[in-house]
Coordinates of C-alpha atoms in Angstrom, one line a residue:
Chain Z
M182 CA 23.5 -24.7 -1.2
A183 CA 21.9 -21.3 -1.7
L184 CA 18.4 -21.1 -0.3
D185 CA 15.3 -20.9 -2.4
K186 CA 12.6 -18.3 -1.8
N187 CA 10.6 -20.5 0.6
Q188 CA 13.7 -21.3 2.6
I189 CA 14.5 -17.6 2.9
A190 CA 10.9 -17.1 4.2
K191 CA 11.4 -20.1 6.6
R192 CA 14.6 -18.4 8.0
I193 CA 12.8 -15.1 8.5
A194 CA 9.9 -16.8 10.1
Q195 CA 12.3 -17.6 13.0
E196 CA 12.4 -13.9 13.7
V197 CA 8.7 -13.7 14.4
N198 CA 8.0 -13.9 18.1
D199 CA 4.9 -14.6 20.2
G200 CA 2.6 -11.5 20.4
Y201 CA 4.0 -9.8 17.3
Y202 CA 1.9 -7.8 14.9
V203 CA 3.6 -8.2 11.6
N204 CA 3.4 -6.4 8.3
L205 CA 4.5 -8.4 5.3
G206 CA 5.5 -6.9 1.9
I207 CA 4.9 -8.4 -1.5
G208 CA 7.0 -11.3 -2.8
I209 CA 9.2 -13.4 -0.5
P210 CA 7.8 -11.6 2.6
T211 CA 4.3 -12.9 1.9
L212 CA 5.6 -16.5 2.1
V213 CA 6.8 -15.9 5.7
A214 CA 3.2 -16.3 6.9
N215 CA 3.4 -20.0 5.8
Y216 CA 6.3 -20.8 8.2
V217 CA 5.5 -19.0 11.4
R218 CA 5.4 -21.4 14.4
T219 CA 1.9 -22.6 15.1
D220 CA 2.4 -22.5 18.9
I221 CA 2.7 -18.7 19.1
S222 CA 0.1 -15.9 18.6
V223 CA 0.9 -13.6 15.7
E224 CA -1.4 -11.2 13.7
F225 CA -0.7 -10.0 10.2
Q226 CA -1.4 -6.5 9.2
S227 CA -1.9 -5.3 5.7
E228 CA -1.6 -1.6 5.1
N229 CA -4.7 -1.2 2.9
G230 CA -6.7 -1.8 6.1
V231 CA -6.9 -5.2 7.8
L232 CA -5.4 -6.8 10.9
G233 CA -5.7 -10.5 11.5
M234 CA -5.3 -11.7 7.9
G235 CA -5.7 -15.4 7.3
P236 CA -4.8 -17.7 4.3
F237 CA -6.2 -17.4 0.8
P238 CA -9.9 -18.3 0.5
F239 CA -11.0 -21.7 -0.8
E240 CA -12.0 -21.6 -4.5
G241 CA -15.4 -20.1 -4.9
E242 CA -15.2 -18.2 -1.6
E243 CA -13.2 -15.2 -2.9
D244 CA -14.6 -11.8 -1.9
A245 CA -13.7 -8.8 -4.0
D246 CA -14.0 -6.6 -0.9
I247 CA -11.4 -8.5 1.1
I248 CA -7.9 -8.2 -0.2
N249 CA -4.4 -7.6 1.0
A250 CA -2.0 -4.9 0.0
G251 CA -0.8 -7.1 -2.9
K252 CA -4.4 -7.0 -4.1
Q253 CA -4.7 -10.7 -3.5
T254 CA -8.0 -12.2 -2.2
I255 CA -7.6 -13.2 1.4
T256 CA -9.6 -14.4 4.5
T257 CA -9.6 -13.1 8.0
L258 CA -9.1 -15.0 11.3
P259 CA -11.0 -14.7 14.5
G260 CA -10.1 -11.4 16.1
A261 CA -9.6 -9.6 12.8
S262 CA -10.6 -6.0 12.1
F263 CA -11.0 -3.7 9.1
F264 CA -10.1 0.0 9.1
D265 CA -9.4 2.8 6.6
S266 CA -6.0 3.5 5.1
A267 CA -5.3 6.6 7.1
F268 CA -5.9 4.7 10.3
S269 CA -3.8 1.9 9.1
F270 CA -0.8 4.1 8.5
G271 CA -1.5 5.7 11.9
M272 CA -0.8 2.4 13.6
I273 CA 2.3 2.0 11.5
R274 CA 3.7 5.5 12.3
A275 CA 2.8 5.1 16.0
Q276 CA 4.8 1.9 16.0
K277 CA 2.1 -0.5 17.0
V278 CA 3.3 -2.9 14.4
D279 CA 6.3 -4.9 15.8
L280 CA 7.9 -6.2 12.7
T281 CA 8.0 -5.2 9.1
I282 CA 9.4 -7.6 6.4
L283 CA 9.8 -6.3 2.9
G284 CA 11.8 -6.8 -0.3
A285 CA 14.4 -4.5 -1.7
M286 CA 16.5 -3.8 -4.8
E287 CA 19.4 -2.5 -2.8
V288 CA 20.5 -2.1 0.8
S289 CA 23.5 -0.2 2.0
E290 CA 25.7 -0.6 5.0
N291 CA 24.2 2.2 6.9
G292 CA 20.7 0.7 6.6
D293 CA 19.4 2.7 3.6
I294 CA 17.0 0.9 1.3
A295 CA 16.0 1.3 -2.3
N296 CA 13.0 -0.6 -3.7
W297 CA 10.6 1.7 -5.7
K298 CA 12.2 3.1 -8.8
I299 CA 14.7 2.5 -11.5
P300 CA 15.0 5.9 -13.2
G301 CA 14.0 5.8 -16.9
K302 CA 13.0 2.1 -16.7
M303 CA 10.6 1.2 -14.0
V304 CA 8.5 3.4 -11.9
K305 CA 5.8 1.5 -10.1
G306 CA 5.7 3.8 -7.0
M307 CA 6.6 3.3 -3.4
G308 CA 3.2 2.2 -2.2
G309 CA 3.3 2.0 1.6
A310 CA 7.0 1.1 1.7
M311 CA 8.3 4.7 2.5
D312 CA 5.9 5.0 5.4
L313 CA 6.7 1.6 6.7
V314 CA 10.5 2.0 6.7
A315 CA 10.4 5.5 8.1
S316 CA 8.4 4.4 11.2
A317 CA 9.0 0.8 11.9
E318 CA 11.5 0.0 14.6
N319 CA 12.3 -3.6 13.4
I320 CA 12.7 -4.0 9.7
I321 CA 14.0 -7.1 8.0
V322 CA 14.7 -7.2 4.3
A323 CA 14.1 -10.4 2.4
M324 CA 15.9 -10.5 -1.0
M325 CA 18.3 -12.2 -3.3
H326 CA 21.9 -11.4 -2.7
V327 CA 22.6 -10.3 -6.3
N328 CA 20.4 -8.9 -9.1
K329 CA 19.7 -10.6 -12.4
A330 CA 22.8 -9.1 -13.9
G331 CA 24.9 -10.7 -11.2
E332 CA 25.6 -7.5 -9.3
S333 CA 25.6 -7.3 -5.6
K334 CA 22.5 -5.8 -3.9
I335 CA 24.4 -5.4 -0.6
L336 CA 26.3 -2.2 -1.1
K337 CA 28.4 0.4 0.5
K338 CA 26.0 3.0 -0.8
C339 CA 22.7 2.6 -2.7
T340 CA 22.7 3.7 -6.4
L341 CA 19.0 3.8 -6.9
P342 CA 16.6 6.4 -5.5
L343 CA 16.1 5.7 -1.8
T344 CA 13.0 4.5 -0.1
G345 CA 14.3 5.3 3.4
V346 CA 17.5 6.1 5.2
G347 CA 19.2 4.3 8.0
C348 CA 16.3 2.0 8.8
V349 CA 17.0 -1.6 7.9
K350 CA 18.1 -3.8 10.8
K351 CA 18.6 -7.2 9.2
V352 CA 18.9 -8.7 5.7
V353 CA 18.2 -12.3 4.8
T354 CA 19.3 -13.6 1.4
E355 CA 19.7 -17.0 -0.2
L356 CA 23.3 -16.9 1.0
A357 CA 23.4 -15.2 4.4
V358 CA 21.9 -13.4 7.4
L359 CA 23.4 -10.0 7.8
E360 CA 22.9 -7.5 10.6
I361 CA 23.3 -3.8 10.1
T362 CA 25.5 -2.4 12.9
P363 CA 26.8 1.1 13.4
K364 CA 30.0 -0.2 11.7
G365 CA 28.3 -1.8 8.7
F366 CA 27.1 -5.3 7.7
K367 CA 27.9 -8.0 10.1
L368 CA 27.7 -11.6 8.9
L369 CA 25.6 -13.6 11.3
E370 CA 24.9 -16.8 9.5
R371 CA 25.5 -18.5 6.2
A372 CA 23.2 -20.8 4.2
P373 CA 24.0 -24.5 4.6
G374 CA 27.0 -25.4 2.6
V375 CA 27.8 -21.9 1.5
L376 CA 31.3 -20.7 2.3
V377 CA 32.1 -17.4 3.9
E378 CA 34.3 -16.7 0.8
D379 CA 31.3 -17.1 -1.5
I380 CA 29.4 -14.5 0.5
I381 CA 32.3 -12.1 0.5
K382 CA 32.5 -12.6 -3.3
A383 CA 28.8 -11.8 -3.8
T384 CA 28.9 -8.7 -1.6
E385 CA 30.1 -5.3 -2.7
A386 CA 30.0 -3.9 0.9
D387 CA 32.6 -4.8 3.5
L388 CA 31.5 -7.5 5.9
I389 CA 32.3 -7.7 9.6
I390 CA 33.2 -11.3 10.2
E391 CA 33.9 -12.4 13.8
G392 CA 34.9 -16.0 14.6
D393 CA 33.2 -19.0 13.0
I394 CA 30.0 -18.2 11.2
P395 CA 27.3 -20.7 11.9
E396 CA 25.1 -22.3 9.3
M397 CA 21.4 -21.2 9.2
K398 CA 19.1 -23.9 10.8
I399 CA 16.3 -24.6 8.3
D400 CA 14.3 -27.8 8.6
Chain V
M21 CA -33.4 14.6 8.4
I22 CA -31.5 16.4 5.7
S23 CA -31.6 14.4 2.5
R24 CA -28.5 13.9 0.5
K25 CA -30.1 11.6 -2.0
V26 CA -29.9 12.1 -5.7
N27 CA -31.7 10.0 -8.3
N28 CA -28.8 8.7 -10.4
V29 CA -25.2 9.0 -11.3
Q30 CA -25.9 11.8 -13.8
E31 CA -27.4 14.0 -11.1
A32 CA -24.6 13.0 -8.7
L33 CA -21.8 14.1 -11.1
E34 CA -23.4 17.3 -12.2
G35 CA -21.0 20.2 -12.2
I36 CA -17.8 18.3 -12.7
Q37 CA -15.8 20.2 -15.3
D38 CA -12.6 20.0 -17.3
G39 CA -9.5 20.8 -15.4
Q40 CA -10.8 20.0 -12.0
T41 CA -9.2 18.0 -9.2
I42 CA -11.0 14.8 -8.2
M43 CA -10.4 12.3 -5.4
L44 CA -11.4 8.8 -6.1
G45 CA -11.6 6.1 -3.4
G46 CA -10.5 2.5 -3.7
F47 CA -7.3 0.4 -3.4
G48 CA -6.4 -1.4 -6.6
L49 CA -9.9 -2.3 -7.9
C50 CA -11.3 -2.9 -4.4
G51 CA -13.9 -0.4 -3.5
I52 CA -13.7 1.9 -6.5
P53 CA -16.7 4.0 -7.6
E54 CA -17.3 2.0 -10.8
N55 CA -20.6 3.8 -11.7
S56 CA -19.1 7.2 -11.4
I57 CA -16.0 6.3 -13.3
A58 CA -18.2 5.0 -16.2
E59 CA -20.1 8.3 -16.1
L60 CA -16.9 10.4 -16.1
V61 CA -15.9 8.5 -19.3
R62 CA -19.4 9.2 -20.8
K63 CA -19.3 12.9 -19.9
N64 CA -15.8 13.0 -21.4
V65 CA -14.5 15.6 -19.0
T66 CA -10.8 16.1 -19.6
N67 CA -7.6 17.6 -18.1
L68 CA -8.5 16.1 -14.8
T69 CA -6.1 15.8 -11.9
C70 CA -7.0 12.6 -10.1
I71 CA -6.0 11.7 -6.5
S72 CA -6.3 8.0 -6.1
N73 CA -4.0 5.4 -4.6
N74 CA -3.8 3.5 -7.8
A75 CA -4.6 4.1 -11.4
G76 CA -6.8 1.1 -12.2
V77 CA -5.8 -1.6 -14.7
D78 CA -5.7 -1.2 -18.5
N79 CA -9.4 -1.8 -19.1
F80 CA -11.1 -1.1 -15.8
G81 CA -11.2 1.6 -13.1
L82 CA -9.2 4.7 -13.8
G83 CA -7.5 2.9 -16.7
L84 CA -10.7 3.7 -18.6
L85 CA -10.1 7.5 -18.2
L86 CA -6.4 7.0 -19.0
Q87 CA -7.3 5.3 -22.3
K88 CA -9.3 8.3 -23.3
R89 CA -6.6 10.7 -22.2
Q90 CA -9.0 12.4 -19.8
I91 CA -6.4 12.6 -17.0
K92 CA -3.7 15.3 -17.1
K93 CA -2.1 14.5 -13.8
M94 CA -2.3 11.5 -11.5
I95 CA -1.5 11.6 -7.8
S96 CA -1.0 8.0 -6.5
S97 CA 1.3 5.8 -4.4
Y98 CA 1.5 2.8 -6.7
V99 CA 0.8 2.5 -10.4
G100 CA 2.3 -0.9 -11.3
E101 CA -0.7 -2.7 -12.8
N102 CA -1.3 -0.5 -15.8
A103 CA 0.8 -0.7 -19.0
E104 CA -1.0 2.3 -20.6
F105 CA -0.3 4.4 -17.5
E106 CA 3.4 3.5 -17.6
R107 CA 3.6 4.3 -21.3
Q108 CA 2.0 7.8 -20.8
M109 CA 4.2 8.5 -17.8
L110 CA 7.5 7.5 -19.4
S111 CA 6.6 9.4 -22.6
G112 CA 5.8 12.5 -20.5
E113 CA 2.1 12.7 -21.7
L114 CA 0.9 12.2 -18.2
D115 CA 2.1 14.2 -15.2
V116 CA 2.5 11.9 -12.2
E117 CA 3.1 12.7 -8.5
L118 CA 4.0 9.6 -6.6
T119 CA 3.3 10.0 -2.9
P120 CA 3.9 7.5 0.0
Q121 CA 0.6 5.7 0.6
G122 CA 0.3 6.7 4.3
T123 CA 1.1 10.3 3.4
L124 CA -1.5 10.2 0.6
A125 CA -4.1 8.8 3.0
E126 CA -3.2 11.4 5.7
K127 CA -3.3 14.3 3.1
C128 CA -6.9 13.2 2.5
R129 CA -7.7 12.8 6.1
A130 CA -6.2 16.3 6.9
A131 CA -8.4 17.8 4.3
Q132 CA -11.4 16.0 5.8
A133 CA -10.4 17.2 9.3
G134 CA -9.7 20.8 8.4
I135 CA -5.9 20.5 9.1
P136 CA -3.8 22.4 6.6
A137 CA -0.6 20.5 7.0
F138 CA 1.2 17.8 9.1
F139 CA 4.6 16.3 9.6
T140 CA 5.5 12.7 8.8
P141 CA 8.8 10.8 8.8
A142 CA 7.8 9.1 5.6
G143 CA 10.1 10.0 2.7
F144 CA 12.7 11.9 4.7
G145 CA 16.0 11.7 2.9
T146 CA 14.4 10.6 -0.4
E147 CA 13.3 12.5 -3.5
V148 CA 9.8 12.8 -2.0
A149 CA 11.1 15.3 0.5
E150 CA 12.9 17.5 -2.1
G151 CA 11.7 21.1 -1.8
K152 CA 9.6 20.4 1.3
E153 CA 10.1 21.8 4.8
T154 CA 11.7 19.4 7.2
R155 CA 11.8 19.5 10.9
E156 CA 13.1 17.5 13.9
F157 CA 10.7 16.2 16.5
N158 CA 11.8 13.9 19.3
G159 CA 15.2 13.4 17.7
K160 CA 13.7 12.2 14.4
M161 CA 13.4 14.1 11.1
H162 CA 10.0 14.7 9.5
V163 CA 8.7 16.2 6.3
M164 CA 5.9 18.7 6.1
E165 CA 3.0 17.6 3.9
L166 CA -0.1 19.7 2.9
A167 CA -3.7 18.7 2.9
Y168 CA -5.2 18.1 -0.5
K169 CA -7.5 20.6 -2.1
A170 CA -9.9 18.9 -4.4
D171 CA -13.1 20.0 -6.2
F172 CA -14.9 16.6 -5.9
S173 CA -14.4 13.5 -3.9
I174 CA -16.0 10.3 -5.2
V175 CA -16.3 7.4 -2.8
K176 CA -17.9 4.0 -2.8
A177 CA -19.6 2.4 0.1
W178 CA -21.5 -0.8 0.8
K179 CA -24.6 0.6 2.4
G180 CA -25.8 4.2 2.7
D181 CA -29.0 6.0 3.7
E182 CA -30.8 9.0 2.4
A183 CA -29.1 11.1 5.1
G184 CA -25.7 10.3 3.5
N185 CA -24.5 8.0 6.2
L186 CA -22.1 5.4 5.0
I187 CA -21.1 1.8 5.9
F188 CA -18.2 0.1 4.2
K189 CA -17.5 -3.6 3.8
G190 CA -14.1 -5.3 4.4
T191 CA -11.0 -3.7 3.0
A192 CA -13.2 -1.6 0.6
R193 CA -13.1 1.0 3.3
N194 CA -9.5 1.9 2.4
F195 CA -9.3 5.4 1.0
N196 CA -13.1 5.8 0.7
A197 CA -13.4 6.6 4.4
C198 CA -10.6 9.2 4.4
M199 CA -11.8 10.9 1.2
A200 CA -15.4 11.4 2.3
G201 CA -15.7 15.1 3.1
A202 CA -12.2 15.9 2.0
A203 CA -13.2 17.9 -1.1
K204 CA -15.6 20.8 -1.8
I205 CA -18.3 18.3 -2.9
T206 CA -18.4 14.6 -1.9
I207 CA -20.3 12.1 -4.0
A208 CA -21.0 8.6 -2.6
E209 CA -22.2 5.7 -4.7
V210 CA -23.5 2.8 -2.7
E211 CA -24.5 -0.8 -3.4
E212 CA -27.6 -0.4 -1.3
L213 CA -29.4 2.9 -0.5
V214 CA -31.9 2.6 2.3
P215 CA -34.3 5.1 4.0
A216 CA -33.1 7.1 6.9
G217 CA -33.6 5.2 10.2
T218 CA -32.8 1.8 8.7
L219 CA -29.1 1.8 9.5
N220 CA -28.0 1.5 13.1
P221 CA -26.4 4.8 14.2
N222 CA -23.8 2.8 16.2
E223 CA -22.6 1.2 13.0
I224 CA -22.1 4.2 10.8
H225 CA -18.5 4.6 9.5
I226 CA -19.0 8.1 7.9
P227 CA -21.7 10.5 9.0
G228 CA -23.9 12.0 6.3
I229 CA -22.6 15.5 7.0
M230 CA -19.4 14.5 5.0
V231 CA -21.4 13.4 2.0
N232 CA -23.2 15.9 -0.3
R233 CA -24.8 13.6 -2.8
I234 CA -25.6 9.9 -2.4
F235 CA -27.0 7.5 -5.0
Q236 CA -27.4 3.8 -5.5
G237 CA -25.1 2.5 -8.3
E238 CA -26.9 0.7 -11.1
K239 CA -24.5 -2.2 -11.2
F240 CA -21.3 -3.3 -9.6
E241 CA -18.9 -5.6 -11.4
K242 CA -16.4 -5.7 -8.5
R243 CA -13.6 -7.1 -10.4
I244 CA -10.8 -9.0 -8.6
E245 CA -7.3 -8.0 -9.5
Q246 CA -5.4 -11.0 -8.1
R247 CA -7.6 -14.0 -7.5
T248 CA -5.7 -16.1 -5.1
V249 CA -7.2 -19.3 -3.6
R250 CA -6.1 -22.4 -1.8
Q251 CA -7.1 -26.0 -2.5
R252 CA -9.5 -27.8 -0.3
S253 CA -7.6 -30.7 1.3

């Protein structure tokens, strides 16, 4: 069975280690916060200018002055801090943030990512994504394996305008966990019940497949 | 004490003319200078180039200026929440320069700090870097970006005093803190304007030297763009 969005988030949450400062993008990445182990210390950064983000506020306690980069009302946890946007991207460029999780429209086998523009159709802008992918050392992409038209988003070469080059380290989709190696995409894990052949079929890029591919462990 | 206080929004925005470049603080609708935007609409200045991370929503924030076609060019990082914006951009009526958010913030900060240009890795290998100088530092490619040059910077703070000192609240600090002092003239609208000596100097985020005119906004609607809540269990 292919994973749903929450299960993708659950799998990615396993990549979050004790002591990590983590930046979460909009969409599936935001859900990751819900599944991080509770016995470790993790702080979430949002690039508009907050570190130590907590859950959404209780109804009636929303504060227009406290939002995340998705413009959602949030709360802060003990130890949190606010800062301006230039300072925020300073800590991103200086690689103080340990892990960046974001969505994508396309990822290529050399680690290029495209997620900000479909020429002539959709131009929302790159927001902070270009800064994040250019500087972060550890980038995981959370996305669906194929687009709405059924075309693979895991490609030999991106077709859309790029957000960053050679930066993605890992991709988690509803079908598979893929690592980007100097030789291309390596299949690490498959979703429970999904066959390696199904993943090959849904992937335009070549896959490096070594030995038996284990199933993802998602409880 | 050098007073930076003006009496109202009209006085604060005096001298803003058609065709000028204006920085406006805020992220989404958080921390936008609402009173000044309303006055820009009333003054009907046109052909503006606006530097602002976002472009408001259809009926609030910079969306109000877009509706009246007062903006010729928008410099932003993300413009997804505004249908009228998208229409004007795709039809070519509006000139848009999309800039990575951290680069946008740093181009403001550079202007504020008197630095003409800087190198950043953001956008290297993408269309953002086209036509720009690139250079390798420590084995990594970077793109040269220039400081902004703006006529006015309009920021919003939580508290301010007559000397122009500013304190922000929460994530409303965003671009407001890096735009203060980044243009020829900086205007600050604050929720609460107090006499000099009232604010603790240790707690000032932006010193008054960066602010030319400060006034207390008449009313702040402080709209929420994405109201997200959790249920009490």
